[in-house]
C-alpha cells in the first residue's frame, strides 16, 4: 500500500488509468506473480473498478488458497448479476475467433435444429433430477439470461458409479441434441460450490445456445451444407445437396417454422446465412473460439474468476489420487496455455464493461 500510494502521488491526479494499464501489462506478462496482481487489485478497488479488482485478486487466491489473495478477495463486495444484454450473441464478450455471421446464424437456428439427425427421444426427466432446489433455480436463471433453447434435465446414468477421476469437469453437464435438448447432470455436479455450479451451467447452456451441439456439426463441410439448407428453407429455393435438402425439409416443418421467428427475424437470419456462406470460418478456429466463448459466458454468469479458474484447471491439476495440487503446480498452470485465454479475458475492457453493465 505505501508503494502504491507513492506511485499514485508521482503519477498525478490523472495517472490512475496509466498505472492500471501498466499493472495489467505486468500481470499479463506473468500472472503467477502475486505482487503485481495484488497491486492491480488494490488500485482497481480504490478506483471502484471492482470487476477488475476481483479478477486481479483471484490470481494469487487461486495460486495459494490460504494466502493474502483470498483475504483481499473476500474483502470485496459480491458482484451484481450480469445483464442479458452483456451476454447476448454477438456482444463484445464473444471470442474473436467465433464472432461474426456464422456465430449469429447458428445461434438463431439452434432451437429449430434440435432433434435433426438424432433418432432418440429426449431424456425422461426425474423429479428434482438430482439437483437441490437452489441449483435448479440457478440453472433456470441462467437459461433465461441466455435465452437458451428448450431443454430437459435428467441424471447422467453414465456418471453413476464412476470414480471421481473419470467424472471430468467437462462431463458434469452433458448435452444431448434431442428435441427438446437433454441436459444430463453427473453425480459430481452435486459436489460443486454455488459459483462453480453457475460457471459449469453457464458454459453448458452457452454450448447449447451456440448451435454446434444442436446441429451435430463435426466439420466445415457440414456447416456449409447446414447453411445451404437453411438458405433454401428461408428463401424458398431448391437445395442440390442431399444433406442440405434434409436440413431444409426439417426447417420447413410447422413446429420448426414457429421457432424461426417473425418475417423480420427470418430476413435477418437469411442475411447472416448468406454472409456466412460467402466466407465460412476455419472449422478448428471456430470450434476453439466457441469453446473460449463458453468459458467467457460461464465466467460472467457466475461472477467469480476464482471459481472459473478452479473448474478449468481440474483436468490438468488433479491426478487419479485426487490430491490437492501444490502452489508450484498452480503457478505453472497460470502460466500455461489453458489458463491464458481466460486470464486475458478477465483483464480485458470487454469483461470489465460486461460485469459493470
CSV table of C-alpha atoms in Angstrom, one decimal:
chain,number,residue,atom,x,y,z
A,1,UNK,CA,0.0,0.0,0.0
A,2,UNK,CA,2.8,2.6,0.8
A,3,UNK,CA,4.4,1.8,-2.6
A,4,UNK,CA,1.1,2.2,-4.3
A,5,UNK,CA,0.5,5.5,-2.6
A,6,UNK,CA,3.8,6.8,-3.8
A,7,UNK,CA,3.2,5.6,-7.3
A,8,UNK,CA,-0.2,7.4,-7.3
A,9,UNK,CA,1.4,10.6,-6.0
A,10,UNK,CA,4.0,10.7,-8.7
A,11,UNK,CA,1.5,9.8,-11.4
A,12,UNK,CA,-0.7,12.7,-10.5
A,13,UNK,CA,-4.4,13.2,-10.5
A,14,UNK,CA,-4.9,11.8,-13.9
A,15,UNK,CA,-2.4,9.0,-13.6
A,16,UNK,CA,-4.6,6.2,-12.2
A,17,UNK,CA,-5.6,4.9,-15.6
A,18,UNK,CA,-1.9,4.8,-16.7
A,19,UNK,CA,-1.0,2.9,-13.5
A,20,UNK,CA,-3.8,0.4,-14.1
A,21,UNK,CA,-2.7,-0.2,-17.7
A,22,UNK,CA,1.0,-0.7,-16.6
A,23,UNK,CA,0.0,-3.1,-13.9
A,24,UNK,CA,-2.3,-5.1,-16.3
A,25,UNK,CA,0.7,-5.5,-18.6
A,26,UNK,CA,2.8,-6.8,-15.7
A,27,UNK,CA,0.1,-9.3,-14.7
A,28,UNK,CA,-0.3,-10.5,-18.3
A,29,UNK,CA,3.4,-11.0,-18.6
A,30,UNK,CA,3.4,-13.3,-15.6
A,31,UNK,CA,0.0,-14.0,-14.0
A,32,UNK,CA,1.7,-16.2,-11.3
A,33,UNK,CA,3.5,-13.2,-9.7
A,34,UNK,CA,1.4,-12.2,-6.7
A,35,UNK,CA,2.9,-8.7,-6.3
A,36,UNK,CA,1.6,-7.0,-9.5
A,37,UNK,CA,-1.7,-8.8,-9.2
A,38,UNK,CA,-2.3,-7.6,-5.6
A,39,UNK,CA,-1.2,-4.1,-6.5
A,40,UNK,CA,-3.5,-4.1,-9.5
A,41,UNK,CA,-6.4,-5.4,-7.4
A,42,UNK,CA,-5.8,-2.8,-4.7
A,43,UNK,CA,-5.7,0.1,-7.2
A,44,UNK,CA,-8.7,-1.1,-9.1
A,45,UNK,CA,-10.7,-1.4,-5.8
A,46,UNK,CA,-9.7,2.1,-4.7
A,47,UNK,CA,-10.9,3.5,-8.1
A,48,UNK,CA,-14.1,1.5,-7.8
A,49,UNK,CA,-13.3,-0.9,-10.7
A,50,UNK,CA,-14.5,-3.9,-8.7
A,51,UNK,CA,-14.7,-6.4,-11.6
A,52,UNK,CA,-11.0,-5.8,-12.4
A,53,UNK,CA,-10.1,-5.9,-8.7
A,54,UNK,CA,-11.9,-9.3,-8.4
A,55,UNK,CA,-10.1,-10.6,-11.4
A,56,UNK,CA,-6.7,-9.5,-10.2
A,57,UNK,CA,-7.1,-10.8,-6.6
A,58,UNK,CA,-8.3,-14.1,-8.0
A,59,UNK,CA,-4.9,-14.9,-9.4
A,60,UNK,CA,-3.0,-15.1,-6.2
A,61,UNK,CA,-6.0,-16.5,-4.4
A,62,UNK,CA,-6.1,-19.4,-6.9
A,63,UNK,CA,-2.3,-20.0,-6.6
A,64,UNK,CA,-2.4,-20.0,-2.7
A,65,UNK,CA,-5.9,-20.7,-1.3
A,66,UNK,CA,-4.7,-19.7,2.2
A,67,UNK,CA,-2.6,-16.7,1.2
A,68,UNK,CA,-3.1,-12.9,1.0
A,69,UNK,CA,-5.0,-13.0,-2.3
A,70,UNK,CA,-8.0,-14.9,-0.8
A,71,UNK,CA,-8.3,-12.4,2.1
A,72,UNK,CA,-8.2,-9.5,-0.3
A,73,UNK,CA,-10.8,-11.1,-2.5
A,74,UNK,CA,-13.1,-11.8,0.4
A,75,UNK,CA,-12.9,-8.1,1.3
A,76,UNK,CA,-14.7,-7.1,-1.9
A,77,UNK,CA,-18.5,-6.8,-2.1
A,78,UNK,CA,-20.3,-9.6,-4.0
A,79,UNK,CA,-20.8,-8.8,-7.7
A,80,UNK,CA,-24.1,-7.8,-9.2
A,81,UNK,CA,-25.7,-10.3,-11.6
A,82,UNK,CA,-24.7,-9.7,-15.2
A,83,UNK,CA,-27.4,-8.5,-17.5
A,84,UNK,CA,-28.8,-10.3,-20.5
A,85,UNK,CA,-27.6,-7.6,-23.0
A,86,UNK,CA,-24.0,-8.1,-21.9
A,87,UNK,CA,-24.0,-11.8,-22.8
A,88,UNK,CA,-26.2,-11.8,-25.9
A,89,UNK,CA,-24.9,-13.5,-29.0
A,90,UNK,CA,-22.7,-11.0,-30.9
A,91,UNK,CA,-21.8,-9.0,-27.8
A,92,UNK,CA,-18.2,-7.8,-27.3
A,93,UNK,CA,-17.6,-10.7,-25.0
A,94,UNK,CA,-17.7,-13.2,-27.9
A,95,UNK,CA,-14.2,-14.6,-28.6
A,96,UNK,CA,-12.8,-13.0,-31.8
A,97,UNK,CA,-12.3,-16.5,-33.4
A,98,UNK,CA,-16.1,-17.0,-33.3
A,99,UNK,CA,-17.5,-13.5,-33.8
A,100,UNK,CA,-19.4,-12.9,-37.0
A,101,UNK,CA,-22.3,-14.0,-39.2
A,102,UNK,CA,-21.7,-17.8,-38.7
A,103,UNK,CA,-22.0,-17.4,-34.9
A,104,UNK,CA,-25.2,-15.4,-35.2
A,105,UNK,CA,-26.8,-17.7,-37.8
A,106,UNK,CA,-26.0,-20.9,-35.8
A,107,UNK,CA,-27.4,-19.4,-32.6
A,108,UNK,CA,-30.6,-18.3,-34.3
A,109,UNK,CA,-31.0,-21.7,-36.0
A,110,UNK,CA,-30.2,-23.7,-32.8
A,111,UNK,CA,-33.8,-24.1,-31.4
A,112,UNK,CA,-35.2,-25.1,-34.7
A,113,UNK,CA,-32.4,-27.6,-35.4
A,114,UNK,CA,-33.0,-29.6,-32.2
A,115,UNK,CA,-33.6,-33.2,-33.0
A,116,UNK,CA,-32.2,-33.1,-36.6
A,117,UNK,CA,-30.4,-36.3,-37.3
A,118,UNK,CA,-30.9,-37.6,-33.8
A,119,UNK,CA,-33.3,-40.6,-33.6
A,120,UNK,CA,-33.5,-41.0,-29.8
A,121,UNK,CA,-36.2,-39.4,-27.7
A,122,UNK,CA,-35.4,-36.7,-25.2
A,123,UNK,CA,-34.2,-37.9,-21.8
A,124,UNK,CA,-37.0,-38.6,-19.4
A,125,UNK,CA,-36.8,-36.1,-16.5
A,126,UNK,CA,-36.8,-37.3,-13.0
A,127,UNK,CA,-38.4,-35.3,-10.2
A,128,UNK,CA,-35.7,-33.0,-9.0
A,129,UNK,CA,-33.2,-34.6,-11.4
A,130,UNK,CA,-30.7,-34.9,-8.5
A,131,UNK,CA,-30.5,-31.1,-8.2
A,132,UNK,CA,-31.0,-29.2,-5.0
A,133,UNK,CA,-33.8,-26.5,-5.4
A,134,UNK,CA,-31.2,-23.7,-5.3
A,135,UNK,CA,-29.2,-25.3,-8.1
A,136,UNK,CA,-32.4,-25.8,-10.2
A,137,UNK,CA,-33.4,-22.2,-9.7
A,138,UNK,CA,-29.9,-21.0,-10.7
A,139,UNK,CA,-30.0,-23.2,-13.8
A,140,UNK,CA,-33.3,-21.7,-14.9
A,141,UNK,CA,-32.0,-18.1,-14.1
A,142,UNK,CA,-29.0,-18.7,-16.4
A,143,UNK,CA,-31.2,-20.3,-19.1
A,144,UNK,CA,-33.5,-17.3,-19.1
A,145,UNK,CA,-30.5,-14.9,-19.1
A,146,UNK,CA,-29.0,-16.5,-22.2
A,147,UNK,CA,-32.4,-17.2,-23.9
A,148,UNK,CA,-31.2,-20.8,-24.2
A,149,UNK,CA,-33.1,-23.3,-26.4
A,150,UNK,CA,-35.6,-25.6,-24.6
A,151,UNK,CA,-34.1,-28.4,-22.6
A,152,UNK,CA,-35.0,-31.0,-20.0
A,153,UNK,CA,-32.8,-32.0,-17.1
A,154,UNK,CA,-32.1,-35.6,-16.1
A,155,UNK,CA,-29.4,-37.5,-14.2
A,156,UNK,CA,-26.5,-38.7,-16.3
A,157,UNK,CA,-26.6,-42.5,-15.9
A,158,UNK,CA,-23.1,-42.8,-17.4
A,159,UNK,CA,-21.6,-41.0,-14.4
A,160,UNK,CA,-23.2,-43.1,-11.7
A,161,UNK,CA,-20.7,-45.4,-10.0
A,162,UNK,CA,-17.7,-44.0,-11.8
A,163,UNK,CA,-14.6,-42.9,-9.8
A,164,UNK,CA,-14.2,-39.1,-9.4
A,165,UNK,CA,-11.2,-39.2,-11.7
A,166,UNK,CA,-13.4,-40.3,-14.6
A,167,UNK,CA,-16.1,-37.7,-13.9
A,168,UNK,CA,-14.2,-35.0,-15.7
A,169,UNK,CA,-15.1,-31.3,-15.3
A,170,UNK,CA,-16.5,-31.1,-18.9
A,171,UNK,CA,-18.8,-34.1,-18.3
A,172,UNK,CA,-20.5,-32.7,-15.3
A,173,UNK,CA,-23.2,-31.4,-17.6
A,174,UNK,CA,-23.6,-33.3,-20.8
A,175,UNK,CA,-25.8,-32.2,-23.7
A,176,UNK,CA,-28.0,-34.4,-25.9
A,177,UNK,CA,-29.2,-33.0,-29.2
A,178,UNK,CA,-32.8,-34.3,-28.8
A,179,UNK,CA,-36.0,-32.3,-29.1
A,180,UNK,CA,-36.0,-30.7,-26.5
A,181,UNK,CA,-32.4,-30.9,-25.7
A,182,UNK,CA,-31.2,-33.1,-22.8
A,183,UNK,CA,-29.0,-31.7,-20.1
A,184,UNK,CA,-27.6,-34.6,-18.2
A,185,UNK,CA,-26.3,-33.9,-14.7
A,186,UNK,CA,-23.4,-36.0,-13.4
A,187,UNK,CA,-23.3,-37.0,-9.8
A,188,UNK,CA,-20.1,-35.0,-9.4
A,189,UNK,CA,-22.1,-31.8,-10.1
A,190,UNK,CA,-23.6,-32.1,-6.6
A,191,UNK,CA,-20.1,-31.5,-5.2
A,192,UNK,CA,-19.6,-28.1,-6.8
A,193,UNK,CA,-19.9,-24.9,-4.8
A,194,UNK,CA,-22.6,-22.4,-5.8
A,195,UNK,CA,-20.4,-20.3,-8.1
A,196,UNK,CA,-18.6,-23.2,-9.7
A,197,UNK,CA,-22.0,-24.7,-10.4
A,198,UNK,CA,-23.1,-21.4,-12.1
A,199,UNK,CA,-19.9,-21.5,-14.2
A,200,UNK,CA,-20.4,-25.1,-15.3
A,201,UNK,CA,-24.1,-24.4,-16.0
A,202,UNK,CA,-23.4,-21.2,-17.9
A,203,UNK,CA,-20.8,-22.9,-20.0
A,204,UNK,CA,-23.1,-25.8,-20.9
A,205,UNK,CA,-26.1,-23.6,-21.7
A,206,UNK,CA,-23.8,-21.4,-23.9
A,207,UNK,CA,-22.7,-24.5,-25.8
A,208,UNK,CA,-26.4,-25.4,-26.3
A,209,UNK,CA,-27.2,-21.8,-27.5
A,210,UNK,CA,-24.2,-21.8,-29.9
A,211,UNK,CA,-25.8,-24.3,-32.2
A,212,UNK,CA,-22.8,-26.5,-32.6
A,213,UNK,CA,-24.3,-29.2,-30.4
A,214,UNK,CA,-27.9,-28.9,-31.7
A,215,UNK,CA,-26.7,-29.1,-35.3
A,216,UNK,CA,-24.4,-32.0,-34.7
A,217,UNK,CA,-21.6,-30.3,-36.6
A,218,UNK,CA,-18.3,-32.0,-37.0
A,219,UNK,CA,-16.6,-30.1,-39.7
A,220,UNK,CA,-16.6,-27.2,-42.2
A,221,UNK,CA,-18.4,-29.2,-44.9
A,222,UNK,CA,-21.3,-30.0,-42.5
A,223,UNK,CA,-21.5,-26.3,-41.7
A,224,UNK,CA,-21.7,-25.4,-45.4
A,225,UNK,CA,-24.5,-28.0,-46.0
A,226,UNK,CA,-26.4,-26.8,-43.0
A,227,UNK,CA,-26.3,-23.1,-44.1
A,228,UNK,CA,-27.2,-24.2,-47.7
A,229,UNK,CA,-30.3,-26.0,-46.3
A,230,UNK,CA,-31.2,-23.0,-44.2
A,231,UNK,CA,-30.9,-20.7,-47.1
A,232,UNK,CA,-33.2,-23.0,-49.2
A,233,UNK,CA,-35.8,-23.1,-46.4
A,234,UNK,CA,-35.7,-19.3,-45.8
A,235,UNK,CA,-35.5,-18.2,-49.4
A,236,UNK,CA,-37.8,-20.8,-50.9
A,237,UNK,CA,-35.1,-22.0,-53.3
A,238,UNK,CA,-34.1,-25.6,-54.1
A,239,UNK,CA,-31.2,-27.3,-52.3
A,240,UNK,CA,-29.0,-29.5,-54.5
A,241,UNK,CA,-27.0,-31.5,-51.9
A,242,UNK,CA,-29.0,-34.3,-50.2
A,243,UNK,CA,-27.8,-33.2,-46.7
A,244,UNK,CA,-28.8,-29.6,-47.4
A,245,UNK,CA,-32.2,-30.8,-48.5
A,246,UNK,CA,-32.6,-32.7,-45.3
A,247,UNK,CA,-31.9,-29.5,-43.3
A,248,UNK,CA,-34.3,-27.5,-45.5
A,249,UNK,CA,-37.1,-30.1,-45.0
A,250,UNK,CA,-36.5,-30.1,-41.3
A,251,UNK,CA,-36.8,-26.3,-41.1
A,252,UNK,CA,-39.9,-26.3,-43.2
A,253,UNK,CA,-41.9,-28.3,-40.7
A,254,UNK,CA,-44.5,-26.1,-39.0
A,255,UNK,CA,-43.0,-26.6,-35.5
A,256,UNK,CA,-39.6,-25.5,-36.7
A,257,UNK,CA,-41.1,-22.6,-38.5
A,258,UNK,CA,-42.5,-21.2,-35.3
A,259,UNK,CA,-39.0,-21.3,-33.7
A,260,UNK,CA,-37.5,-19.3,-36.6
A,261,UNK,CA,-39.5,-16.2,-35.6
A,262,UNK,CA,-41.1,-13.4,-37.4
A,263,UNK,CA,-40.6,-12.4,-41.1
A,264,UNK,CA,-38.2,-9.7,-40.0
A,265,UNK,CA,-36.2,-12.1,-37.9
A,266,UNK,CA,-36.1,-14.6,-40.7
A,267,UNK,CA,-34.8,-11.9,-43.1
A,268,UNK,CA,-32.0,-11.1,-40.6
A,269,UNK,CA,-31.2,-14.8,-40.3
A,270,UNK,CA,-31.1,-15.2,-44.1
A,271,UNK,CA,-28.7,-12.3,-44.4
A,272,UNK,CA,-26.4,-13.9,-41.8
A,273,UNK,CA,-26.6,-17.2,-43.6
A,274,UNK,CA,-25.8,-15.7,-46.9
A,275,UNK,CA,-22.8,-13.8,-45.4
A,276,UNK,CA,-21.6,-16.9,-43.6
A,277,UNK,CA,-21.7,-18.9,-46.9
A,278,UNK,CA,-19.7,-16.2,-48.6
A,279,UNK,CA,-16.8,-16.7,-46.2
A,280,UNK,CA,-17.1,-19.8,-44.0
A,281,UNK,CA,-14.7,-19.7,-41.0
A,282,UNK,CA,-11.9,-22.1,-40.5
A,283,UNK,CA,-13.5,-25.0,-38.6
A,284,UNK,CA,-10.9,-25.7,-36.0
A,285,UNK,CA,-10.5,-21.9,-35.3
A,286,UNK,CA,-14.3,-21.6,-35.0
A,287,UNK,CA,-14.6,-24.6,-32.6
A,288,UNK,CA,-11.8,-23.2,-30.5
A,289,UNK,CA,-13.5,-19.8,-30.4
A,290,UNK,CA,-16.8,-21.4,-29.4
A,291,UNK,CA,-15.0,-23.2,-26.5
A,292,UNK,CA,-13.4,-20.0,-25.3
A,293,UNK,CA,-16.8,-18.1,-25.6
A,294,UNK,CA,-18.4,-20.8,-23.5
A,295,UNK,CA,-15.8,-20.2,-20.8
A,296,UNK,CA,-16.3,-16.5,-21.0
A,297,UNK,CA,-20.1,-16.7,-20.6
A,298,UNK,CA,-19.7,-19.1,-17.7
A,299,UNK,CA,-17.3,-16.7,-16.1
A,300,UNK,CA,-19.7,-13.8,-16.5
A,301,UNK,CA,-22.8,-15.6,-15.2
A,302,UNK,CA,-21.0,-17.0,-12.2
A,303,UNK,CA,-19.3,-13.7,-11.3
A,304,UNK,CA,-16.3,-15.5,-9.8
A,305,UNK,CA,-13.0,-15.6,-11.7
A,306,UNK,CA,-11.6,-17.8,-8.9
A,307,UNK,CA,-14.3,-20.4,-9.4
A,308,UNK,CA,-13.9,-20.3,-13.2
A,309,UNK,CA,-10.1,-20.9,-12.9
A,310,UNK,CA,-10.7,-23.7,-10.4
A,311,UNK,CA,-13.1,-25.6,-12.7
A,312,UNK,CA,-11.0,-25.0,-15.8
A,313,UNK,CA,-7.8,-26.2,-14.1
A,314,UNK,CA,-9.2,-29.5,-12.8
A,315,UNK,CA,-8.3,-31.6,-15.8
A,316,UNK,CA,-4.6,-30.6,-15.5
A,317,UNK,CA,-4.1,-30.2,-11.8
A,318,UNK,CA,-5.8,-33.3,-10.3
A,319,UNK,CA,-4.5,-36.8,-10.8
A,320,UNK,CA,-6.2,-40.1,-10.1
A,321,UNK,CA,-5.4,-39.8,-6.4
A,322,UNK,CA,-7.4,-36.6,-6.1
A,323,UNK,CA,-4.6,-34.9,-4.0
A,324,UNK,CA,-4.8,-31.1,-4.0
A,325,UNK,CA,-2.1,-29.6,-6.3
A,326,UNK,CA,0.8,-27.7,-4.8
A,327,UNK,CA,1.3,-24.0,-5.1
A,328,UNK,CA,4.1,-24.6,-7.6
A,329,UNK,CA,1.7,-26.7,-9.8
A,330,UNK,CA,-0.9,-24.0,-9.6
A,331,UNK,CA,1.7,-21.4,-10.5
A,332,UNK,CA,2.6,-23.3,-13.6
A,333,UNK,CA,-1.0,-23.7,-14.6
A,334,UNK,CA,-1.5,-19.9,-14.5
A,335,UNK,CA,1.5,-19.5,-16.9
A,336,UNK,CA,0.2,-22.2,-19.3
A,337,UNK,CA,-1.8,-22.1,-22.5
A,338,UNK,CA,-5.0,-23.4,-20.9
A,339,UNK,CA,-5.3,-20.5,-18.5
A,340,UNK,CA,-4.1,-17.9,-20.9
A,341,UNK,CA,-7.3,-17.2,-22.8
A,342,UNK,CA,-9.4,-16.9,-19.6
A,343,UNK,CA,-6.9,-14.6,-17.8
A,344,UNK,CA,-6.6,-12.4,-20.9
A,345,UNK,CA,-10.4,-12.0,-20.9
A,346,UNK,CA,-10.5,-11.4,-17.1
A,347,UNK,CA,-8.2,-8.4,-17.5
A,348,UNK,CA,-9.9,-7.1,-20.7
A,349,UNK,CA,-12.1,-4.0,-21.1
A,350,UNK,CA,-14.8,-6.3,-22.5
A,351,UNK,CA,-15.0,-8.3,-19.3
A,352,UNK,CA,-15.0,-5.2,-17.1
A,353,UNK,CA,-17.7,-3.5,-19.2
A,354,UNK,CA,-19.9,-6.6,-19.2
A,355,UNK,CA,-19.5,-7.1,-15.5
A,356,UNK,CA,-20.4,-3.5,-14.8
A,357,UNK,CA,-23.3,-3.2,-17.3
